[in-house]
Coordinates of N, CA and C and ligand atoms in Angstrom, one line a residue:
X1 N 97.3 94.1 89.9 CA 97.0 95.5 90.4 C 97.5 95.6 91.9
X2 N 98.6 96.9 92.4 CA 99.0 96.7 93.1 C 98.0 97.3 93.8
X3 N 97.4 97.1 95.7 CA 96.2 97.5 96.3 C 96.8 98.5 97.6
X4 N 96.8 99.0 97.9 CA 96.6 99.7 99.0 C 95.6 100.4 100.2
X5 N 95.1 99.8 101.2 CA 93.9 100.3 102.1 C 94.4 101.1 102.5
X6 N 93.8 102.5 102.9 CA 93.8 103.6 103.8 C 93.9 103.3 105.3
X7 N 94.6 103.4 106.1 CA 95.0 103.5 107.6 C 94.0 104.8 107.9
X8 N 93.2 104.7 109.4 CA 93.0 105.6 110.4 C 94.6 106.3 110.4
X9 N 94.7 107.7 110.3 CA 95.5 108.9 110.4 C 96.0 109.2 112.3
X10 N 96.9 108.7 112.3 CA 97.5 109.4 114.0 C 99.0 109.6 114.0
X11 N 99.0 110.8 114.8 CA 100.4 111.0 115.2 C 101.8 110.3 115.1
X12 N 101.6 108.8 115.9 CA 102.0 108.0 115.9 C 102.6 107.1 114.3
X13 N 101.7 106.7 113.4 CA 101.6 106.3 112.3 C 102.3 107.2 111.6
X14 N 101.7 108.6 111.8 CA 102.1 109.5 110.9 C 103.8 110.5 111.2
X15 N 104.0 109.7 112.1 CA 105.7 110.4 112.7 C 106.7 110.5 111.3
X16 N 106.9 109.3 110.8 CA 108.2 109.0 109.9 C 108.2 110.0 109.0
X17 N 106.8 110.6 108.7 CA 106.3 111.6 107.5 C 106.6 112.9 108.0
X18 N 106.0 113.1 108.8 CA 105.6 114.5 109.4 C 104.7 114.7 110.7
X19 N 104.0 116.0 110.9 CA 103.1 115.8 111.7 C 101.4 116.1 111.8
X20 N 100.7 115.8 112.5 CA 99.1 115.5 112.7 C 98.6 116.9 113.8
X21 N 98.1 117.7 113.2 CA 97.5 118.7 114.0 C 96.4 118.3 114.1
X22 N 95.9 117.5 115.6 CA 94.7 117.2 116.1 C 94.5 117.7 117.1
X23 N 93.1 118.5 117.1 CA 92.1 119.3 118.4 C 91.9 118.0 119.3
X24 N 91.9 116.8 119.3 CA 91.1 116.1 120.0 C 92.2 116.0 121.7
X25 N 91.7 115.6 122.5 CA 92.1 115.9 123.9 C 92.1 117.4 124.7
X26 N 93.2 117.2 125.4 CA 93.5 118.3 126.2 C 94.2 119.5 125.9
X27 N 93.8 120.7 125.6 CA 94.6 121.6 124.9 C 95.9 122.0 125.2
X28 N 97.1 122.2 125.0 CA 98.3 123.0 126.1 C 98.2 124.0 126.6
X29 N 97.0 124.4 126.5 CA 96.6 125.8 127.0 C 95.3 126.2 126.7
X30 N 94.8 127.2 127.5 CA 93.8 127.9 127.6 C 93.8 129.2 127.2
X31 N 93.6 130.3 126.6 CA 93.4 131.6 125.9 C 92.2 132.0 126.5
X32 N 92.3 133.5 125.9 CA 91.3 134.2 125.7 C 90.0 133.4 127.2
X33 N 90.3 134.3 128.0 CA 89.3 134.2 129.3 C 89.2 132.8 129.4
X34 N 89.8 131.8 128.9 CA 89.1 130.2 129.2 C 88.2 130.0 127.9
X35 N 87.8 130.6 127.2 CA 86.9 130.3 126.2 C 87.6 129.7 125.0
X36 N 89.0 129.8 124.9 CA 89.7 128.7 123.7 C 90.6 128.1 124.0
X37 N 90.7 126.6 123.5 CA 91.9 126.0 123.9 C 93.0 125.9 122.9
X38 N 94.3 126.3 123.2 CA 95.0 126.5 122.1 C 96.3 125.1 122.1
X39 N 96.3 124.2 121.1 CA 97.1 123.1 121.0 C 98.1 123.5 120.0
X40 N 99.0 124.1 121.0 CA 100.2 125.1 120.7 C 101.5 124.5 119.9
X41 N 101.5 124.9 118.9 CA 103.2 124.8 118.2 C 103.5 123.2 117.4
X42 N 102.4 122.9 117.1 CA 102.3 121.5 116.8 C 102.9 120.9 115.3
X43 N 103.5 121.7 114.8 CA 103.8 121.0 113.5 C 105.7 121.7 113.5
X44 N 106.3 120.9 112.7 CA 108.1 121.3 112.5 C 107.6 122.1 111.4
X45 N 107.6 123.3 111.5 CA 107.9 124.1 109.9 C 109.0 124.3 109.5
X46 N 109.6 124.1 108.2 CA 110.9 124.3 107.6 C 111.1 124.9 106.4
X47 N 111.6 126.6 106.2 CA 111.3 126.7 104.6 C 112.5 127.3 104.2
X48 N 113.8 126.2 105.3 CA 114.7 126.3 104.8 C 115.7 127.9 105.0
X49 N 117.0 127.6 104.7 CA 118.0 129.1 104.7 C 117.3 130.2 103.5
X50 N 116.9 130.1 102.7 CA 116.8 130.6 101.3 C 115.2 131.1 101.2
X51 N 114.2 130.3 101.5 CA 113.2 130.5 101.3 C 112.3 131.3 102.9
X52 N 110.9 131.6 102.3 CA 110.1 132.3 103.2 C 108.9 131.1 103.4
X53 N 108.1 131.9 104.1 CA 107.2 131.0 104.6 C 105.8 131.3 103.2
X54 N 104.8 130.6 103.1 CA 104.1 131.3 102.8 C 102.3 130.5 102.6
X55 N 101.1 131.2 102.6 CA 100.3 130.7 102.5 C 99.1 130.7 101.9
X56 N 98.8 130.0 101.1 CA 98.1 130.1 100.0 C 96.5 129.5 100.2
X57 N 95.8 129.5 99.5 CA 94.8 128.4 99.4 C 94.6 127.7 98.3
X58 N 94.4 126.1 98.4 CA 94.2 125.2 97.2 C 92.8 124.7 97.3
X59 N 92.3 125.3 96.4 CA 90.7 124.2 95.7 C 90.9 123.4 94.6
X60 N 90.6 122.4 95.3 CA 90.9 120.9 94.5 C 90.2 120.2 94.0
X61 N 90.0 119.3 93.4 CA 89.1 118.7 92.7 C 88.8 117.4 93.4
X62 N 87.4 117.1 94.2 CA 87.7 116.0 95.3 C 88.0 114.6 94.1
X63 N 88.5 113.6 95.3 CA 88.8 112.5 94.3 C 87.8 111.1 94.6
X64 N 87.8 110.0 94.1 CA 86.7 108.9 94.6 C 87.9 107.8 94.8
X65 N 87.4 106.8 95.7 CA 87.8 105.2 95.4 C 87.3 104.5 94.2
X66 N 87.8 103.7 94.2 CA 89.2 103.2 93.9 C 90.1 104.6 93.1
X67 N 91.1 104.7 94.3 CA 92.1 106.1 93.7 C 93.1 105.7 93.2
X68 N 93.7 106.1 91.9 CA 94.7 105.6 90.9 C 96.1 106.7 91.4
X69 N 97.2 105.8 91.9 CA 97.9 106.7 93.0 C 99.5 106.6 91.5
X70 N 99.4 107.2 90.3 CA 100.8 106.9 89.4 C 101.7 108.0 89.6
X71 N 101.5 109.1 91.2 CA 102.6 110.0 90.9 C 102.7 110.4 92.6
X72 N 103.8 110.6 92.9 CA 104.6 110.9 94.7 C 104.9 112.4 94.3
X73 N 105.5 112.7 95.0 CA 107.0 114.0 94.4 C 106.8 114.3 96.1
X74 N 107.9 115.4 96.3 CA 109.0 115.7 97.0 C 109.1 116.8 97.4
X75 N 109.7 117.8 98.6 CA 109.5 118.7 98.4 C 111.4 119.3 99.1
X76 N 112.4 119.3 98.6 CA 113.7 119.1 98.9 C 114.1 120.3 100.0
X77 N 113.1 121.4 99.7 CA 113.8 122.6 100.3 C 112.3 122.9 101.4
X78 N 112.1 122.6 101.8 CA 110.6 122.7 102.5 C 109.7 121.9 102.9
X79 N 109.3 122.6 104.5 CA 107.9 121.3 104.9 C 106.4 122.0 103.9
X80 N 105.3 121.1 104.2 CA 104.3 121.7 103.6 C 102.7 121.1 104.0
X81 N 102.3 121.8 104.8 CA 101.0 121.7 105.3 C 99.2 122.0 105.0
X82 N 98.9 121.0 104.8 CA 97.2 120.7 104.7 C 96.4 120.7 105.4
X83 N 95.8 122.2 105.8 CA 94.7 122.4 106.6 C 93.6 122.6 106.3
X84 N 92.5 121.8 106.3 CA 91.2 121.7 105.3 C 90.3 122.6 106.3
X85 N 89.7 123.3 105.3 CA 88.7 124.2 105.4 C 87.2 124.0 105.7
X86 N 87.1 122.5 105.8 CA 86.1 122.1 106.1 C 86.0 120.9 107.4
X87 N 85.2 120.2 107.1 CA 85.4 118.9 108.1 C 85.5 118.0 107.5
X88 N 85.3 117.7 105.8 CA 85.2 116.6 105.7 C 86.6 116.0 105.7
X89 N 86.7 114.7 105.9 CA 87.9 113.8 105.5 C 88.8 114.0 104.4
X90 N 90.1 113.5 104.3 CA 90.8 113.3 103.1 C 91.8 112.8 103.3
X91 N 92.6 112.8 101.9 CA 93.2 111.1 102.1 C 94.8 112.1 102.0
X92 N 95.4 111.6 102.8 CA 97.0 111.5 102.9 C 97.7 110.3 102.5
X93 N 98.4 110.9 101.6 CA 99.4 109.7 101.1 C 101.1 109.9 101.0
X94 N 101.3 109.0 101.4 CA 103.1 109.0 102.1 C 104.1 108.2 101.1
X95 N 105.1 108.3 101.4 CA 105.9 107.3 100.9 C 107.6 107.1 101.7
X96 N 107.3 105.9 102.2 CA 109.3 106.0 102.6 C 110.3 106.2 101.2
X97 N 111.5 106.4 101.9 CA 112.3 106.9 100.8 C 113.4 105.8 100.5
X98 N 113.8 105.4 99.3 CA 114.5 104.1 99.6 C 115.8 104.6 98.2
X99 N 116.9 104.8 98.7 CA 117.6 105.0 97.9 C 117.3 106.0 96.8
X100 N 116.7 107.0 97.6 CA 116.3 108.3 96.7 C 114.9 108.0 95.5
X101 N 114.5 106.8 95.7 CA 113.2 106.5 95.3 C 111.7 106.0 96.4
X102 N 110.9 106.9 95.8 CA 109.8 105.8 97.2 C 109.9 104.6 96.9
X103 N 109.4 104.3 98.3 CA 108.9 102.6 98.4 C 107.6 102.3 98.1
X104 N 106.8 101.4 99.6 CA 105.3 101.1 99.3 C 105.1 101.8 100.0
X105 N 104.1 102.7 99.5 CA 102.9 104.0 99.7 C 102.2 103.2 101.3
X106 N 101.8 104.2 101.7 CA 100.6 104.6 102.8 C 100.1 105.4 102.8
X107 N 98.7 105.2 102.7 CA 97.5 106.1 102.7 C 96.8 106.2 104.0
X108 N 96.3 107.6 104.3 CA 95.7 107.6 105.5 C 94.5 108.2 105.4
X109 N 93.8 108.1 106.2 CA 92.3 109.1 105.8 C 92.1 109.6 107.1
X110 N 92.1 110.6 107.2 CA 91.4 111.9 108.6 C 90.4 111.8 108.9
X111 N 90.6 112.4 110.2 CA 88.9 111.8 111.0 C 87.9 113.5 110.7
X112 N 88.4 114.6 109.6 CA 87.5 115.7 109.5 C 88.0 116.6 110.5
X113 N 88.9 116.0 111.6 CA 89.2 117.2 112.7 C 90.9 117.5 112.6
X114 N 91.6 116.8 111.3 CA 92.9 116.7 111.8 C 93.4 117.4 110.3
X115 N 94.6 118.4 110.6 CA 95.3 118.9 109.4 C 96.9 118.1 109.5
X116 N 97.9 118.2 108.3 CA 98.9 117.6 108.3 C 99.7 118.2 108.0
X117 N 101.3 118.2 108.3 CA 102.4 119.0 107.6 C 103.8 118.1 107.3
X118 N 103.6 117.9 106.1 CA 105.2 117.1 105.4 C 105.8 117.6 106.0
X119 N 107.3 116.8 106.6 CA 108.5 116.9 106.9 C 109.1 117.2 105.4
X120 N 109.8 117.9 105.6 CA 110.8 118.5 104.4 C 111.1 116.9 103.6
X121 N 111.3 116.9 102.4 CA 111.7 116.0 101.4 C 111.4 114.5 101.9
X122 N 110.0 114.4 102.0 CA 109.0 113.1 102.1 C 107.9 113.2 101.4
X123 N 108.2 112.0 100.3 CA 107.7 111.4 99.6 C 106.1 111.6 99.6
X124 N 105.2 112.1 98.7 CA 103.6 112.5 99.2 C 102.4 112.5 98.1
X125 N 101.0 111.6 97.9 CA 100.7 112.2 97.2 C 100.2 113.7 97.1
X126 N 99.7 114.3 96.0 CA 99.1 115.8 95.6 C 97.9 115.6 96.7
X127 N 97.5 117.0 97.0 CA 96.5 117.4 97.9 C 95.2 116.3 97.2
X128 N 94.8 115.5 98.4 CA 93.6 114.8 98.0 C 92.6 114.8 98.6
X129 N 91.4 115.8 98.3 CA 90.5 115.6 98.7 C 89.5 114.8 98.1
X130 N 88.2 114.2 99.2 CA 87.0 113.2 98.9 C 86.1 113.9 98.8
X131 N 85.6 115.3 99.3 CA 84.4 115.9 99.1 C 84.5 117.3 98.6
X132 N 83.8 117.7 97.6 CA 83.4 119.2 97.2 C 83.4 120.3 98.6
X133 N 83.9 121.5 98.9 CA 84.6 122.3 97.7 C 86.2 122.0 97.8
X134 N 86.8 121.0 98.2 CA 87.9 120.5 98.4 C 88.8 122.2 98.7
X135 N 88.6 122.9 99.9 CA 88.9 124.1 99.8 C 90.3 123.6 100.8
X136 N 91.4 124.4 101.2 CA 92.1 123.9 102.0 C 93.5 125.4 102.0
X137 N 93.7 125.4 103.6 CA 94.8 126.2 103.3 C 96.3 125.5 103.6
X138 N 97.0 126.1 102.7 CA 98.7 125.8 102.5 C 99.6 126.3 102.8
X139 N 100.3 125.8 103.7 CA 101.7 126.8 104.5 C 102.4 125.8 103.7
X140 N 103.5 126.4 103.0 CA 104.8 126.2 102.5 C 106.3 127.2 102.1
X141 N 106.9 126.7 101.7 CA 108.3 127.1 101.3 C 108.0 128.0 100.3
X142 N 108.5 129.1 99.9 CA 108.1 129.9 98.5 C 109.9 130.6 98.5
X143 N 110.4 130.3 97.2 CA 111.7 130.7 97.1 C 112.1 130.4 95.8
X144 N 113.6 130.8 95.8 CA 114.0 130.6 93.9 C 114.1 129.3 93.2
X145 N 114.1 128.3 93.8 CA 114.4 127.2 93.5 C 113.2 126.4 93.3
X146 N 113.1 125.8 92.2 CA 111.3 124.4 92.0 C 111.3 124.0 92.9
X147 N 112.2 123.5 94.4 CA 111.5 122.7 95.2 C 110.3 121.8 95.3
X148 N 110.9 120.7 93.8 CA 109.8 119.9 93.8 C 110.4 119.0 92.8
X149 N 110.6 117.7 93.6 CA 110.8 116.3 93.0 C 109.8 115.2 92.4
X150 N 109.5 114.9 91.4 CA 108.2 113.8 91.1 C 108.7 112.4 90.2
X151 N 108.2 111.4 91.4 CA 108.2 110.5 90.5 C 107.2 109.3 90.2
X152 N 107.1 109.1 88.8 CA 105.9 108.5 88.3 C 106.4 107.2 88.6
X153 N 104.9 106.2 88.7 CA 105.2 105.1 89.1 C 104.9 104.2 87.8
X154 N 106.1 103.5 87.4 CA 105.6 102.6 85.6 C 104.2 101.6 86.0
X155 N 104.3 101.0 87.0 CA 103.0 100.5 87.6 C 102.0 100.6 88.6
X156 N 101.3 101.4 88.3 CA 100.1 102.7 89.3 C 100.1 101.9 90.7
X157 N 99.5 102.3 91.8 CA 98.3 102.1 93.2 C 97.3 102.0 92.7
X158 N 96.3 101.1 93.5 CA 94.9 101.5 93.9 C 95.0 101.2 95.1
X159 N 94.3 102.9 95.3 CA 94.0 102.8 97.0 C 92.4 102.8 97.2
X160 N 91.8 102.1 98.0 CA 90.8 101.1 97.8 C 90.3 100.9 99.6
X161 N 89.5 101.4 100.3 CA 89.2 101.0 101.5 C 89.2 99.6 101.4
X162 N 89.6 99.0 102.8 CA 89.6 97.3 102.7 C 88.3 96.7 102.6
Ligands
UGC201 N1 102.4 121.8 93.7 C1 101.7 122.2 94.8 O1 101.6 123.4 95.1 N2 101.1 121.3 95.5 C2 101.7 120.0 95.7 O2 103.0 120.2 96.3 C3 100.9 119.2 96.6 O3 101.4 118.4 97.4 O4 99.6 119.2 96.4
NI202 NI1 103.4 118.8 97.7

């Protein structure tokens, strides 16, 4: 059984993927009389020559450990961002690209304060949430084309806290 532990979620870790919209520190700005801090412009959005932007909401079905990880997919024409509706945690999952197939997965888990946005055509699992009402909103690509690559793995993950 192949294993996988979840990594703490940061910017840094999470570069190769995409990017980490986290409140925590100093804001780039101040708004509204001083009463909001605004941590401005923080994610690459891409939805491409062809397509628009667009944003939806997904209610998910949360998931548990040991998580059976048998499917990635892709998003060729578009970035695509998970902003949770709540605080609780959830798990991001990545994958490098190796000759047009993923490699070995990384899983990350959020600290409840941090949303995320795929870089265009990186490897990902499906929206995974850990807690009810797994609500979440979704900025992506919306256009003529499926923009959407998936591939099954003949021998699953388990992602598994260490
Ligand atoms: N298919 C869809 O809208 N969502 C997936 O792309 C996903 O990453 O959850
Ligand atoms: Ni996706």
């Amino acid at each position: 059984m192949r294993e996988i532990h979840p990594e703490p979620l940061t910017p840094e870790a999470f570069a190769p993927f995409g990017d980490v919209l986290d409140a925590t520190g100093a804001p780039d700005r101040m708004i509204n009389q001083g009463l909001c801090g605004r941590f401005h412009d923080r994610a690459k959005l891409d939805f491409g020559a062809e397509g628009r932007a667009g944003l939806s909401i997904f209610k998910a079905e949360p998931r548990r450990f040991p998580y059976r990880l048998d499917l990635v997919e892709r998003h060729p024409d578009g970035s695509q961002a998970f902003m949770p509706m709540t605080a609780d945690p959830f798990l991001v999952i990545v994958a490098p690209d190796e000759g047009g197939s993923p490699g070995r997965p990384r899983a990350f888990l959020t600290n409840g304060a941090q949303a995320i946005n795929f870089h265009r055509n990186t490897w990902h699992g499906v929206l995974t949430p850990l807690a009810a009402p797994g609500l979440f909103a979704v900025l992506d690509r919306i256009g003529a084309t499926p923009n959407l690559e998936e591939h099954w793995f003949t021998d699953p993950w388990t992602i598994t806290p260490a």
